[in-house]
Each structure stands twice: as C-alpha cells, then as structure tokens.
XYZ file of C-alpha atoms in Angstrom:
491
model
C -27.137 29.131 33.835
C -25.821 29.467 37.686
C -22.611 31.276 38.169
C -21.332 28.451 40.088
C -21.621 25.755 37.267
C -18.131 26.567 35.645
C -16.232 26.806 38.997
C -18.158 23.121 40.091
C -17.254 22.057 36.954
C -13.623 21.791 36.510
C -12.471 20.237 39.841
C -15.041 17.831 39.057
C -13.803 16.391 36.194
C -9.941 16.272 37.263
C -11.181 14.390 39.830
C -13.226 12.053 38.462
C -10.528 11.610 35.494
C -8.690 8.386 35.755
C -5.155 8.604 36.444
C -3.951 5.887 36.481
C -4.977 5.518 32.526
C -3.066 8.667 32.410
C 0.468 7.257 34.446
C -0.187 4.546 31.871
C -0.049 6.471 28.953
C 3.095 8.852 30.466
C 4.743 5.740 30.684
C 4.377 4.179 27.243
C 5.146 7.607 26.040
C 8.350 7.818 27.966
C 9.384 4.123 27.083
C 8.777 5.107 23.474
C 10.898 7.663 23.231
C 13.812 6.298 24.856
C 12.993 3.595 21.724
C 13.172 5.924 18.872
C 16.182 7.296 20.641
C 18.109 4.127 20.711
C 16.505 2.821 17.003
C 17.347 7.002 15.454
C 20.569 6.754 17.233
C 24.139 7.143 15.308
C 27.582 6.233 16.993
C 29.095 9.059 17.471
C 26.240 11.618 17.621
C 25.838 13.518 20.773
C 22.527 15.872 19.851
C 19.798 13.648 20.740
C 17.616 16.291 21.830
C 18.302 18.424 18.630
C 15.565 18.906 16.664
C 17.291 17.513 13.643
C 17.023 14.298 14.820
C 13.980 11.740 15.090
C 14.724 11.736 18.853
C 14.193 15.484 19.116
C 11.469 15.909 16.983
C 9.905 12.889 19.019
C 10.002 15.027 21.485
C 8.254 17.505 19.818
C 5.487 14.871 18.638
C 5.044 14.040 22.492
C 4.742 17.712 23.941
C 2.108 18.144 21.028
C 0.107 15.240 22.331
C -0.112 16.241 25.653
C -1.264 19.525 25.085
C -3.917 17.835 22.790
C -4.838 15.713 25.493
C -5.412 18.766 28.113
C -7.534 20.268 25.718
C -9.575 17.169 24.661
C -10.358 16.823 28.692
C -11.189 20.843 29.153
C -14.016 20.329 26.571
C -17.664 18.896 27.547
C -17.707 15.741 26.945
C -21.435 15.852 25.385
C -19.600 18.233 22.277
C -18.131 14.213 21.215
C -22.060 12.736 21.133
C -23.220 15.758 19.736
C -20.854 16.129 16.677
C -20.027 12.671 16.158
C -21.292 12.132 12.556
C -20.154 15.902 11.438
C -16.474 15.027 12.698
C -17.258 11.398 11.019
C -18.659 13.356 7.877
C -15.555 15.870 7.290
C -12.980 12.823 8.013
C -14.495 10.413 5.382
C -13.967 13.791 2.741
C -10.418 14.139 4.188
C -9.962 10.522 3.327
C -11.739 10.697 -0.041
C -9.818 13.727 -1.174
C -6.606 12.391 -0.226
C -6.888 9.677 -2.712
C -6.165 12.257 -5.387
C -3.453 13.691 -3.326
C -0.357 14.143 -5.802
C 2.141 12.895 -3.429
C 2.993 9.215 -3.091
C 5.262 8.516 -0.324
C 6.616 4.822 -0.427
C 3.603 3.959 -3.042
C 1.036 5.283 -0.878
C -1.143 8.115 -1.298
C -2.138 8.167 2.337
C 0.007 11.305 3.165
C -1.273 14.849 3.165
C 2.069 17.275 2.506
C 1.896 20.654 3.692
C 5.478 22.067 3.428
C 7.502 20.651 5.859
C 4.388 18.835 7.759
C 3.325 15.715 6.866
C -0.083 13.992 8.091
C -1.913 10.955 7.459
C -5.677 11.289 7.540
C -6.462 7.412 8.129
C -4.641 7.983 11.732
C -7.600 10.560 13.066
C -10.259 8.976 11.273
C -10.226 6.291 14.087
C -11.371 8.071 16.435
C -13.780 9.536 14.264
C -15.285 6.431 13.268
C -15.723 5.079 16.584
C -17.521 8.535 17.541
C -19.835 7.511 14.634
C -20.412 4.323 15.223
C -21.037 4.898 19.252
C -23.250 7.404 18.273
C -25.432 5.320 15.801
C -25.749 2.234 18.453
C -26.520 4.597 21.279
C -29.701 5.851 19.083
C -33.054 5.333 20.826
C -34.239 1.128 19.670
C -30.902 0.437 17.898
C -30.612 -3.637 18.369
C -27.517 -5.199 16.524
C -30.246 -8.384 16.213
C -31.932 -6.525 13.451
C -30.197 -6.532 10.191
C -30.761 -2.998 8.658
C -29.001 -1.770 12.196
C -26.207 -4.174 12.106
C -25.543 -3.097 8.456
C -25.824 0.450 8.750
C -23.198 0.008 11.999
C -21.316 -2.031 9.056
C -21.723 0.619 6.901
C -20.069 3.039 9.092
C -17.162 0.982 9.347
C -16.535 0.129 5.682
C -16.886 3.227 4.311
C -13.810 4.931 5.809
C -11.656 1.274 5.018
C -12.631 2.096 1.460
C -11.121 5.059 1.337
C -7.783 4.078 2.974
C -7.850 1.099 0.127
C -8.079 3.735 -2.096
C -4.867 5.254 -0.957
C -3.128 2.113 -1.211
C -2.618 1.844 2.300
C -3.834 -1.638 3.127
C -2.395 -2.041 6.697
C -3.995 0.743 8.209
C -7.262 -0.064 6.445
C -7.322 -3.915 7.965
C -7.262 -1.995 11.589
C -11.262 -1.099 11.136
C -11.447 -5.014 11.693
C -11.039 -4.201 15.030
C -14.660 -2.080 15.625
C -15.703 -5.676 15.077
C -14.507 -6.822 18.585
C -16.578 -4.097 19.893
C -19.847 -5.551 17.943
C -19.165 -9.365 19.462
C -19.176 -6.981 23.047
C -22.790 -5.852 21.891
C -24.418 -9.032 21.204
C -23.118 -9.528 17.904
C -23.251 -13.834 17.100
C -19.819 -15.268 17.960
C -20.778 -16.915 14.605
C -19.176 -13.955 12.465
C -16.017 -13.765 14.637
C -16.008 -17.779 13.946
C -16.233 -17.068 9.974
C -13.035 -14.590 10.462
C -11.411 -17.429 11.653
C -12.371 -20.176 9.911
C -11.327 -18.234 6.407
C -7.608 -17.246 8.252
C -7.651 -20.920 8.917
C -8.561 -22.132 5.117
C -6.068 -19.542 3.695
C -3.336 -20.627 5.744
C -4.017 -24.206 5.576
C -5.007 -24.902 1.654
C -2.157 -22.108 0.609
C 0.608 -23.778 2.738
C -0.571 -26.869 1.862
C -1.637 -26.779 -1.547
C 1.436 -28.672 -3.353
C 1.639 -31.683 -0.797
C 0.035 -34.793 -2.234
C -1.789 -36.665 0.182
C -0.341 -40.166 0.434
C 0.348 -41.715 -2.922
C -2.617 -40.383 -4.282
C -2.652 -37.574 -6.507
C -4.828 -35.559 -4.295
C -3.307 -32.222 -2.736
C -3.530 -31.981 0.920
C -4.326 -28.665 1.077
C -7.523 -28.522 -0.878
C -8.345 -31.751 1.081
C -8.051 -30.601 4.538
C -9.751 -27.366 3.911
C -12.681 -28.941 2.505
C -12.864 -31.353 4.859
C -13.020 -28.617 7.550
C -15.794 -27.256 5.926
C -18.251 -30.479 6.086
C -16.534 -30.899 9.660
C -17.490 -27.235 10.827
C -20.646 -27.120 8.937
C -21.662 -30.543 10.521
C -20.886 -28.912 14.159
C -22.432 -26.029 13.609
C -25.929 -27.813 12.977
C -25.567 -28.989 16.854
C -24.058 -25.589 18.112
C -27.258 -23.409 16.204
C -29.470 -25.653 15.948
C -29.049 -28.049 18.727
C -29.704 -31.267 16.624
C -26.799 -33.956 17.837
C -28.714 -36.403 16.084
C -28.553 -34.394 12.452
C -24.960 -33.533 13.197
C -24.390 -37.475 14.502
C -25.521 -38.214 10.865
C -23.857 -35.708 8.617
C -20.210 -36.577 10.464
C -20.895 -40.104 9.975
C -21.377 -39.428 5.940
C -18.212 -36.907 5.694
C -15.668 -39.423 7.613
C -17.451 -42.732 5.817
C -17.879 -41.535 2.459
C -14.419 -39.318 2.683
C -12.928 -42.719 4.119
C -13.517 -44.890 1.269
C -12.743 -42.711 -1.460
C -9.380 -42.361 0.259
C -8.588 -46.363 0.433
C -9.591 -46.409 -2.966
C -7.622 -43.602 -4.246
C -4.888 -45.559 -2.338
C -5.416 -49.175 -3.001
C -7.559 -49.650 -6.192
C -7.055 -46.471 -8.722
C -5.243 -43.569 -8.200
C -7.573 -39.902 -8.245
C -7.939 -36.984 -7.022
C -10.320 -37.167 -3.907
C -10.819 -33.627 -4.052
C -13.336 -34.271 -6.432
C -15.159 -36.681 -4.426
C -15.138 -33.974 -1.194
C -16.369 -31.298 -3.482
C -19.425 -33.500 -4.507
C -20.024 -34.186 -0.951
C -20.040 -30.723 0.233
C -22.335 -30.255 -2.434
C -24.730 -32.944 -1.043
C -23.864 -31.481 2.788
C -25.102 -27.849 1.449
C -27.990 -29.177 -0.207
C -29.441 -31.096 2.870
C -28.909 -28.322 4.983
C -30.958 -26.157 2.532
C -33.514 -28.963 2.498
C -33.633 -29.007 6.121
C -34.410 -25.265 6.110
C -37.584 -25.489 3.967
C -38.853 -28.643 5.476
C -38.463 -27.433 9.188
C -38.538 -23.456 8.594
C -35.775 -23.177 10.461
C -33.992 -20.152 9.382
C -30.191 -21.380 11.014
C -30.065 -24.332 8.627
C -30.220 -21.912 5.651
C -27.282 -20.012 7.382
C -25.553 -22.389 7.808
C -25.434 -23.792 4.314
C -24.586 -20.416 3.407
C -21.485 -20.733 5.539
C -20.307 -23.653 4.093
C -20.677 -22.270 0.773
C -19.523 -18.975 1.511
C -16.334 -21.162 2.651
C -15.512 -22.780 -0.920
C -16.246 -19.856 -2.549
C -13.908 -17.518 -0.351
C -11.180 -20.536 -0.945
C -10.808 -20.785 -3.958
C -11.407 -17.303 -5.142
C -8.421 -16.753 -2.034
C -6.547 -18.944 -4.419
C -6.973 -17.241 -7.721
C -6.241 -13.991 -6.052
C -3.108 -14.833 -4.868
C -1.953 -16.608 -8.028
C -3.548 -14.623 -10.510
C -4.291 -10.950 -9.079
C -1.869 -9.983 -6.448
C 1.284 -8.391 -7.577
C 4.626 -10.344 -7.540
C 6.204 -8.996 -4.142
C 2.516 -9.260 -2.317
C 2.287 -12.982 -3.531
C 6.465 -13.579 -2.389
C 5.463 -11.662 1.031
C 2.509 -14.789 1.942
C 4.982 -16.873 0.767
C 7.553 -15.757 2.890
C 5.267 -15.269 6.051
C 3.749 -19.024 5.165
C 7.322 -20.460 5.311
C 6.869 -21.403 1.474
C 9.914 -18.646 0.498
C 13.068 -17.166 2.628
C 14.160 -14.668 0.577
C 16.021 -13.388 2.956
C 17.619 -11.056 0.714
C 13.788 -9.282 -0.592
C 10.367 -9.718 1.113
C 11.951 -11.390 4.292
C 14.945 -9.147 4.984
C 12.732 -7.117 7.910
C 11.583 -9.890 9.115
C 14.758 -11.788 9.502
C 16.757 -9.051 10.403
C 14.131 -7.793 13.516
C 14.371 -11.200 14.614
C 18.238 -11.558 14.668
C 17.997 -7.944 16.632
C 15.270 -9.638 19.087
C 17.037 -12.692 19.674
C 20.517 -10.966 20.700
C 19.147 -8.793 23.306
C 18.726 -12.054 25.469
C 17.486 -11.727 29.156
C 18.860 -8.212 29.938
C 19.590 -6.563 26.665
C 22.621 -4.976 25.425
C 21.712 -1.563 27.491
C 20.348 2.011 26.217
C 22.068 3.106 22.656
C 24.365 -0.118 22.409
C 22.345 -2.113 20.190
C 24.258 -3.085 17.090
C 21.486 -4.143 14.606
C 19.675 -1.221 14.731
C 22.713 1.251 15.105
C 24.170 -0.341 11.909
C 20.818 -0.114 10.331
C 20.570 -3.553 9.526
C 16.789 -3.159 10.716
C 14.432 -1.107 7.708
C 11.972 1.353 9.323
C 13.513 0.247 13.066
C 11.937 3.659 14.103
C 8.890 3.250 13.026
C 6.698 0.097 12.047
C 9.826 -2.225 13.179
C 10.714 -0.339 16.629
C 9.908 -3.478 19.151
C 13.007 -4.712 17.911
C 14.669 -1.827 19.294
C 13.068 -2.818 22.303
C 14.002 -6.432 22.515
C 17.842 -5.655 21.303
C 18.301 -2.808 24.303
C 15.991 -3.862 26.587
C 15.774 -8.091 26.247
C 13.401 -10.114 27.391
C 12.695 -8.693 30.250
C 12.397 -4.873 28.905
C 9.880 -6.328 26.026
C 7.690 -8.307 28.508
C 7.671 -5.011 30.805
C 6.097 -2.987 27.498
C 3.335 -5.841 26.516
C 2.244 -5.541 30.428
C 2.226 -2.260 30.591
C 0.193 -2.372 26.896
C -2.168 -5.323 28.827
C -2.764 -3.295 31.744
C -3.834 -0.313 29.502
C -6.354 -2.562 27.280
C -7.764 -3.833 31.037
C -7.904 -0.589 32.166
C -9.952 0.779 29.014
C -12.155 -2.642 29.223
C -13.212 -1.922 32.814
C -13.723 1.944 32.134
C -16.002 1.032 29.513
C -18.167 -0.979 31.449
C -18.581 1.504 34.199
C -20.138 4.500 31.323
C -24.055 4.851 32.639
C -24.696 5.379 29.120
C -24.261 3.431 25.833
C -22.324 5.842 23.699
C -19.605 5.496 26.158
C -19.156 1.796 26.483
C -19.485 1.750 22.364
C -16.652 4.039 22.194
C -14.482 2.898 24.916
C -14.536 -0.774 23.528
C -13.661 0.838 19.906
C -10.517 2.509 21.887
C -10.258 -0.862 23.025
C -10.163 -2.843 20.431
C -7.696 -0.547 17.992
C -5.233 -0.556 21.156
C -5.602 -4.653 21.090
C -5.091 -4.719 17.038
C -2.264 -2.298 16.546
C -0.500 -4.366 19.413
C -1.115 -8.298 17.947
C -0.331 -7.012 14.954
C 2.497 -4.774 15.002
C 4.418 -7.438 17.456
C 3.736 -10.348 15.351
C 4.979 -8.518 12.702
C 8.081 -7.807 14.209
C 8.348 -11.206 15.150
C 7.089 -12.943 11.898
C 4.034 -14.234 13.530
C 1.380 -11.799 11.712
C 1.982 -10.195 7.598
C 3.997 -7.294 7.333
C 1.119 -4.886 6.598
C 3.222 -1.580 8.796
C 1.229 -0.529 10.761
C 2.498 1.732 13.632
C 3.085 0.399 17.515
C 1.028 2.367 19.863
C 3.060 5.503 21.435
C 6.221 4.181 20.481
C 6.613 4.523 16.526
C 8.381 7.699 15.521
C 5.762 10.684 14.018
C 3.443 12.980 14.757
C 0.346 11.807 12.841
C -0.098 8.330 14.458
C 1.108 10.042 18.544
C -1.838 12.352 17.965
C -4.285 9.722 16.828
C -3.927 7.740 19.560
C -4.308 10.407 22.159
C -7.399 11.589 20.462
C -8.886 8.005 20.810
C -7.679 7.998 24.168
C -8.360 11.139 25.837
C -11.775 11.661 24.133
C -12.329 8.329 26.341
C -11.067 9.930 29.008
C -12.880 12.940 28.798
C -16.079 11.109 28.403
C -15.814 8.524 31.776
C -15.036 11.627 33.673
C -18.207 12.992 32.596
C -20.030 9.962 34.063
C -20.623 11.270 38.004
C -21.190 15.075 37.109
C -24.134 17.110 38.038
C -25.571 18.887 34.656
C -27.048 22.002 35.549
C-alpha cells in the first residue's frame, strides 16, 4: 500500500462528510437533553447535571453517542459491506438468547441486565438488519421482481421481528415494517403497500362500527362497509392492474346493483342481515376473477382474487383475535384508540394526560422547567415514550413545530444522500435509515396525540436512555460514513 494512502484518506473523509446532517443531529441531541431535563425535573431540584438524575445521565449517553459516532466515521466504509451478514447473525443470535432472559421489565424480556447497565438488543438489531438487507439486495443479479429474491429480503426482515415478538416487545417489532418503504423505493409493487393500508381500513371501520346497525335492518354497518370496500377495491384493481375498464364497469354495476336491491328489500319488505348477501356477492366476484385468470391466462386476475379472499379472511380473523385471543388490557387499548371506550383512569390515562400537557402549552409554551403536568408527574413515561408532551407543554406549538421541522429536514436529507450513492448498497441502507426514523417519528408523535396505538417506541434522540440513543447513532453514522466514502480514491 502506498505510504501516502493514510495521509490522503483521513482528510478526504472529513471533507466528504455531510455536515448538514451532523448539524441536525447535534441540534436534536440538544433539544432532546432539554426535554429530558424538563420531563425529569422536580421542583426545588438544583442538581440537573448530577449523575444521580436522569438529565445528568442523559449527558453521559449523549457524550458516549458522539464518541461512538466518531469511531464509526474513522472506520473503513467497506467494513460495513464486508461484515454485514456477520453483524446481522450475531445480533439475531443475541435477540434469540434474550428471549430466555430471566429479567422481566414491565412484562418484557427485551432487556439484558449487566449490573447497573441495561441494554436492549432490539435497538441495535435495526442497523444490523439494514446492513444485511442492503448487502443482500446489492448482490449481482438481485431483482425485486423475482419472488425468490423478494422472499429472501422479507425473510431478513421478519427473522429479527419474530425474535423481538418472542421477547414480548411488540412495539419494537412493528418498527421493522418500515423496511417495506425501502422495498417500495427499490421497485416493490405498490399493491403491497395498498394491501397494508386496506387492512388498516378494514380493521378500523369494521371494529369501530361493528355494533351499529344499518338503517332499520339487522345488518352490522362495520361488516357491511368492509365487504363493500373489498368488492370496490377488487373491481378497481382490475382497471389498474389489468387495464380492462369494461370488466371493471361490469363488476361495479353488479356490486352496487345487487347490494342496493338487497338493502331496499331488507328495509321495506323483510328485514334480514344483508351481510349474507354481501358474502355471497364477494364469493361471486372472486369466482369471476378466478375464471378470467384461467380463461385469459393473465395472472393478475388471480392475484386480485387472492387479495379479495385475503381481505375477507383478514377481517374475520382480526375480529376473532380482538375479541377471543387478545388479553383484556390489549383489547381495552384498541377500543380506547378507536373511541369505543374512554377509560381515562386506565388504558386511556397516558394519552389523555399527554393531550392535556400538550394543549396547556399553547402557542409559546410555559417555558423551560415550568410545565405543570410534567413536573407533577401526571404523565407516565414522560421522559421516554411520551417525551413529546414535555416539548408541547414547555415549548408550545412553536417549539413542537420546530422539532418536527428538524426531523423533516433530517429525513429529507437522508433521502437525498441515499439517492446520490454510486452503489446500491449505500442507497438501500440509506433508505432503510430514513424509513426507520420516519416510522419512529410518526408512531411516537401520533401516540402522544392519541392518533396511533400506544406501542411504546422511543422518539429518536429525545427519549431518555442509552440503548435507543446508541442505536439511532449507529444507524445514522454508519450511513454518513458510507456516504463520505463515495468519492474516495481507492488505492
């Protein structure tokens, strides 16, 4: 190796670093510490920098995170590509071993306790999974249109998910669905994302309006609307994915015609449950699609039929799981989210108190350390999962909006950096990082505002704790190092 290689390499890395992203990272760490300080502060406490306080310990986590980021930047960017599978394998083994961890914290076995130090392997498995899937998808000959290749990519995503679910840490497992945003960017059919969105619609509409009767008939409004949506979605997909407007019009005509006649008959002649007619009509639609698949040899008809059948199976299985499989406290949480129950003293207490805290902040907030809801500890987990309510109370709408804008800049910047990567490995990893940050932001803020389920995931760089802060730092700075190496001259 030439003697001037080391001398040329280090300044090149520093010059190639994206300092805008590092600036946003430092700003988020600063705002995060201020929020942890406000959330953990007790009236009369003057030792906010003491290591015996949460705010003092957060300074330690921030300092070690910055050191970790520096170490990651000093490493050769090719290290992450070369050892991606090794890192992934070690983290998956650690996740699996954690399932049998004797230490249970709040019903979860996701923490490794080593004296005073507690680590959550699920936070570190995110970057390992991102590296592994980037390595897999950047291999020669990979194409996401190939079912075997696509199944392999999904397997890399779902394996750590299963281990995390085994630790009873469902919230952290759901984060791995963010990888599908990257898959969509890399050419995955939008039908997969639409199917996921449709499932959410079926669940919310079906469960929320299941007990409401349609007009004067014994027909469940929730079930009726879900089945009608399945038929409409399936008919429109014939137009979108097959390009046959004629068959789409035919299907919609029969769907609305038969449904309308059944409703009128049930309303004015003999009351009966129109859902049974809807089920028969759905079966006819599925049969018609299968017939066209066999007659035209066009596989898309079969996939649409599979979508319709899967939609109906999902809805009825979700209803069964909610009412007969889930634990009572889990069922109550979902009912509270859907507005079926209030339970302000139980499952809805956290969200209700966080909404009060955010609302009390007004436009400009109450000021640093002046929040009443948070200082009097009305909001549980206010310095971890619900820390955004501290931002809303002390900094108000303007402070909350500023934080969200910073996160928006970070995510958009990451997407820009991902698009400029010369190799697929860097691009895929970059979009994985952006997707993870977006998922955490959307779910955490939505959770605090009562818009999404309370699943207990941290707000990046804000929530108290070392594991999450180190995990997000690993995600971000590995990508920054990969990006910095894009223009280096290899000798």
